[in-house]
Amino acid sequence: ETDEHVERLQQVFEILGKPARGKTCPAIDGILEEGEEVLEEYKGSPALDAGLIASAQAVEHYEMGRYGTLTRWAGTLGMKDAAKLLSQTLEEEKKTDAALSELAETAANAEAVAA
């Protein structure tokens, strides 16, 4: 899925007539650091899965915020093709978040509490 997201972003940059290039994101780096802390703190604990799911959802929520904003900007600027590409990725991020929520609610959270 990530490969498809990158492909779509490259297409958006082509529409803009700009070169696509990666950029470090301090916010995502911070979220990933928090995930590492969860991994260390709950290693071997039944709460580990619940914590890792929560960390993954933090990444998904950040991405949903960014893709939502970019989709709206593209639409406002009349860039329908770019908006469509960005919206596809936004919908995939939402589905991933929903799947993580279901996993947490049906298994991981209950296992963490039971322990």
PDB file of C-alpha atoms in Angstrom:
ATOM      1  CA  GLU A   1       0.000   0.000   0.000  1.00  0.00           C
ATOM      2  CA  THR A   2       2.814   2.423   0.830  1.00  0.00           C
ATOM      3  CA  ASP A   3       4.298   1.868  -2.624  1.00  0.00           C
ATOM      4  CA  GLU A   4       0.968   2.898  -4.144  1.00  0.00           C
ATOM      5  CA  HIS A   5       0.926   6.013  -1.972  1.00  0.00           C
ATOM      6  CA  VAL A   6       4.400   6.967  -3.169  1.00  0.00           C
ATOM      7  CA  GLU A   7       3.349   6.347  -6.775  1.00  0.00           C
ATOM      8  CA  ARG A   8       0.331   8.629  -6.346  1.00  0.00           C
ATOM      9  CA  LEU A   9       2.446  11.348  -4.753  1.00  0.00           C
ATOM     10  CA  GLN A  10       4.835  11.162  -7.686  1.00  0.00           C
ATOM     11  CA  GLN A  11       1.863  11.589 -10.010  1.00  0.00           C
ATOM     12  CA  VAL A  12       0.702  14.620  -8.047  1.00  0.00           C
ATOM     13  CA  PHE A  13       4.161  16.175  -8.351  1.00  0.00           C
ATOM     14  CA  GLU A  14       4.069  15.493 -12.100  1.00  0.00           C
ATOM     15  CA  ILE A  15       0.735  17.322 -12.286  1.00  0.00           C
ATOM     16  CA  LEU A  16       2.360  20.226 -10.432  1.00  0.00           C
ATOM     17  CA  GLY A  17       5.374  20.147 -12.728  1.00  0.00           C
ATOM     18  CA  LYS A  18       7.693  19.773  -9.741  1.00  0.00           C
ATOM     19  CA  PRO A  19      10.253  17.086  -8.921  1.00  0.00           C
ATOM     20  CA  ALA A  20       9.195  14.679  -6.181  1.00  0.00           C
ATOM     21  CA  ARG A  21      11.675  14.379  -3.344  1.00  0.00           C
ATOM     22  CA  GLY A  22      11.610  12.955   0.134  1.00  0.00           C
ATOM     23  CA  LYS A  23      11.723  15.142   3.201  1.00  0.00           C
ATOM     24  CA  THR A  24      12.251  14.235   6.841  1.00  0.00           C
ATOM     25  CA  CYS A  25       9.213  14.942   8.997  1.00  0.00           C
ATOM     26  CA  PRO A  26      10.034  15.721  12.642  1.00  0.00           C
ATOM     27  CA  ALA A  27       6.432  15.034  13.692  1.00  0.00           C
ATOM     28  CA  ILE A  28       6.452  11.505  12.256  1.00  0.00           C
ATOM     29  CA  ASP A  29       9.936  10.951  13.691  1.00  0.00           C
ATOM     30  CA  GLY A  30       8.518  11.850  17.110  1.00  0.00           C
ATOM     31  CA  ILE A  31       5.581   9.489  16.709  1.00  0.00           C
ATOM     32  CA  LEU A  32       7.948   6.691  15.695  1.00  0.00           C
ATOM     33  CA  GLU A  33      10.138   7.416  18.735  1.00  0.00           C
ATOM     34  CA  GLU A  34       7.063   7.072  20.933  1.00  0.00           C
ATOM     35  CA  GLY A  35       6.397   3.707  19.297  1.00  0.00           C
ATOM     36  CA  GLU A  36       9.946   2.617  20.136  1.00  0.00           C
ATOM     37  CA  GLU A  37       9.343   3.637  23.758  1.00  0.00           C
ATOM     38  CA  VAL A  38       6.163   1.531  23.844  1.00  0.00           C
ATOM     39  CA  LEU A  39       8.109  -1.389  22.432  1.00  0.00           C
ATOM     40  CA  GLU A  40      10.780  -1.090  25.126  1.00  0.00           C
ATOM     41  CA  GLU A  41       8.414  -0.372  28.019  1.00  0.00           C
ATOM     42  CA  TYR A  42       5.920  -3.175  27.309  1.00  0.00           C
ATOM     43  CA  LYS A  43       8.230  -5.807  25.827  1.00  0.00           C
ATOM     44  CA  GLY A  44       6.999  -9.233  26.906  1.00  0.00           C
ATOM     45  CA  SER A  45       3.759  -7.785  28.288  1.00  0.00           C
ATOM     46  CA  PRO A  46       0.241  -8.562  27.065  1.00  0.00           C
ATOM     47  CA  ALA A  47      -0.179  -4.789  26.702  1.00  0.00           C
ATOM     48  CA  LEU A  48       2.490  -4.640  23.987  1.00  0.00           C
ATOM     49  CA  ASP A  49       0.101  -5.304  21.104  1.00  0.00           C
ATOM     50  CA  ALA A  50      -2.376  -2.701  22.338  1.00  0.00           C
ATOM     51  CA  GLY A  51       0.418  -0.151  22.666  1.00  0.00           C
ATOM     52  CA  LEU A  52       1.813  -0.902  19.223  1.00  0.00           C
ATOM     53  CA  ILE A  53      -1.635  -0.609  17.676  1.00  0.00           C
ATOM     54  CA  ALA A  54      -2.074   2.762  19.376  1.00  0.00           C
ATOM     55  CA  SER A  55       1.299   3.875  18.033  1.00  0.00           C
ATOM     56  CA  ALA A  56       0.397   2.743  14.515  1.00  0.00           C
ATOM     57  CA  GLN A  57      -2.874   4.636  14.762  1.00  0.00           C
ATOM     58  CA  ALA A  58      -1.010   7.804  15.735  1.00  0.00           C
ATOM     59  CA  VAL A  59       0.859   7.541  12.427  1.00  0.00           C
ATOM     60  CA  GLU A  60      -2.379   6.860  10.532  1.00  0.00           C
ATOM     61  CA  HIS A  61      -4.095   9.867  12.125  1.00  0.00           C
ATOM     62  CA  TYR A  62      -1.206  12.141  11.202  1.00  0.00           C
ATOM     63  CA  GLU A  63      -1.300  10.864   7.625  1.00  0.00           C
ATOM     64  CA  MET A  64      -5.078  11.264   7.449  1.00  0.00           C
ATOM     65  CA  GLY A  65      -4.723  14.868   8.577  1.00  0.00           C
ATOM     66  CA  ARG A  66      -2.112  15.598   5.933  1.00  0.00           C
ATOM     67  CA  TYR A  67      -3.889  13.825   3.084  1.00  0.00           C
ATOM     68  CA  GLY A  68      -7.196  15.415   4.072  1.00  0.00           C
ATOM     69  CA  THR A  69      -5.670  18.883   3.951  1.00  0.00           C
ATOM     70  CA  LEU A  70      -3.853  18.251   0.671  1.00  0.00           C
ATOM     71  CA  THR A  71      -7.030  16.852  -0.895  1.00  0.00           C
ATOM     72  CA  ARG A  72      -8.980  19.967   0.091  1.00  0.00           C
ATOM     73  CA  TRP A  73      -6.242  22.314  -1.144  1.00  0.00           C
ATOM     74  CA  ALA A  74      -6.057  20.520  -4.486  1.00  0.00           C
ATOM     75  CA  GLY A  75      -9.834  20.700  -4.826  1.00  0.00           C
ATOM     76  CA  THR A  76      -9.919  24.384  -3.915  1.00  0.00           C
ATOM     77  CA  LEU A  77      -7.241  25.080  -6.515  1.00  0.00           C
ATOM     78  CA  GLY A  78      -9.237  23.230  -9.160  1.00  0.00           C
ATOM     79  CA  MET A  79      -6.687  20.441  -9.444  1.00  0.00           C
ATOM     80  CA  LYS A  80      -9.225  17.643  -9.809  1.00  0.00           C
ATOM     81  CA  ASP A  81      -6.735  14.958 -10.887  1.00  0.00           C
ATOM     82  CA  ALA A  82      -4.432  15.673  -7.948  1.00  0.00           C
ATOM     83  CA  ALA A  83      -7.392  15.811  -5.547  1.00  0.00           C
ATOM     84  CA  LYS A  84      -8.605  12.423  -6.778  1.00  0.00           C
ATOM     85  CA  LEU A  85      -5.179  10.816  -6.266  1.00  0.00           C
ATOM     86  CA  LEU A  86      -4.802  12.302  -2.794  1.00  0.00           C
ATOM     87  CA  SER A  87      -8.353  11.317  -1.866  1.00  0.00           C
ATOM     88  CA  GLN A  88      -7.676   7.691  -2.820  1.00  0.00           C
ATOM     89  CA  THR A  89      -4.761   7.596  -0.411  1.00  0.00           C
ATOM     90  CA  LEU A  90      -6.812   9.319   2.294  1.00  0.00           C
ATOM     91  CA  GLU A  91      -9.502   6.644   1.998  1.00  0.00           C
ATOM     92  CA  GLU A  92      -6.887   3.879   2.282  1.00  0.00           C
ATOM     93  CA  GLU A  93      -5.490   5.515   5.416  1.00  0.00           C
ATOM     94  CA  LYS A  94      -8.991   5.612   6.898  1.00  0.00           C
ATOM     95  CA  LYS A  95      -9.494   1.914   6.130  1.00  0.00           C
ATOM     96  CA  THR A  96      -6.184   1.041   7.766  1.00  0.00           C
ATOM     97  CA  ASP A  97      -7.145   3.044  10.845  1.00  0.00           C
ATOM     98  CA  ALA A  98     -10.502   1.261  11.014  1.00  0.00           C
ATOM     99  CA  ALA A  99      -8.788  -2.132  10.722  1.00  0.00           C
ATOM    100  CA  LEU A 100      -6.410  -1.204  13.547  1.00  0.00           C
ATOM    101  CA  SER A 101      -9.354  -0.089  15.692  1.00  0.00           C
ATOM    102  CA  GLU A 102     -11.120  -3.371  15.078  1.00  0.00           C
ATOM    103  CA  LEU A 103      -8.002  -5.338  15.981  1.00  0.00           C
ATOM    104  CA  ALA A 104      -7.601  -3.355  19.186  1.00  0.00           C
ATOM    105  CA  GLU A 105     -11.251  -3.649  20.159  1.00  0.00           C
ATOM    106  CA  THR A 106     -11.655  -7.340  19.368  1.00  0.00           C
ATOM    107  CA  ALA A 107      -8.394  -8.660  20.773  1.00  0.00           C
ATOM    108  CA  ALA A 108      -5.463  -6.556  21.902  1.00  0.00           C
ATOM    109  CA  ASN A 109      -7.177  -4.243  24.366  1.00  0.00           C
ATOM    110  CA  ALA A 110      -9.063  -7.050  26.111  1.00  0.00           C
ATOM    111  CA  GLU A 111      -5.912  -9.151  26.376  1.00  0.00           C
ATOM    112  CA  ALA A 112      -4.022  -6.221  27.880  1.00  0.00           C
ATOM    113  CA  VAL A 113      -6.753  -5.576  30.469  1.00  0.00           C
ATOM    114  CA  ALA A 114      -7.129  -9.258  31.331  1.00  0.00           C
ATOM    115  CA  ALA A 115      -3.444  -9.557  32.137  1.00  0.00           C
TER     116      ALA A 115
END
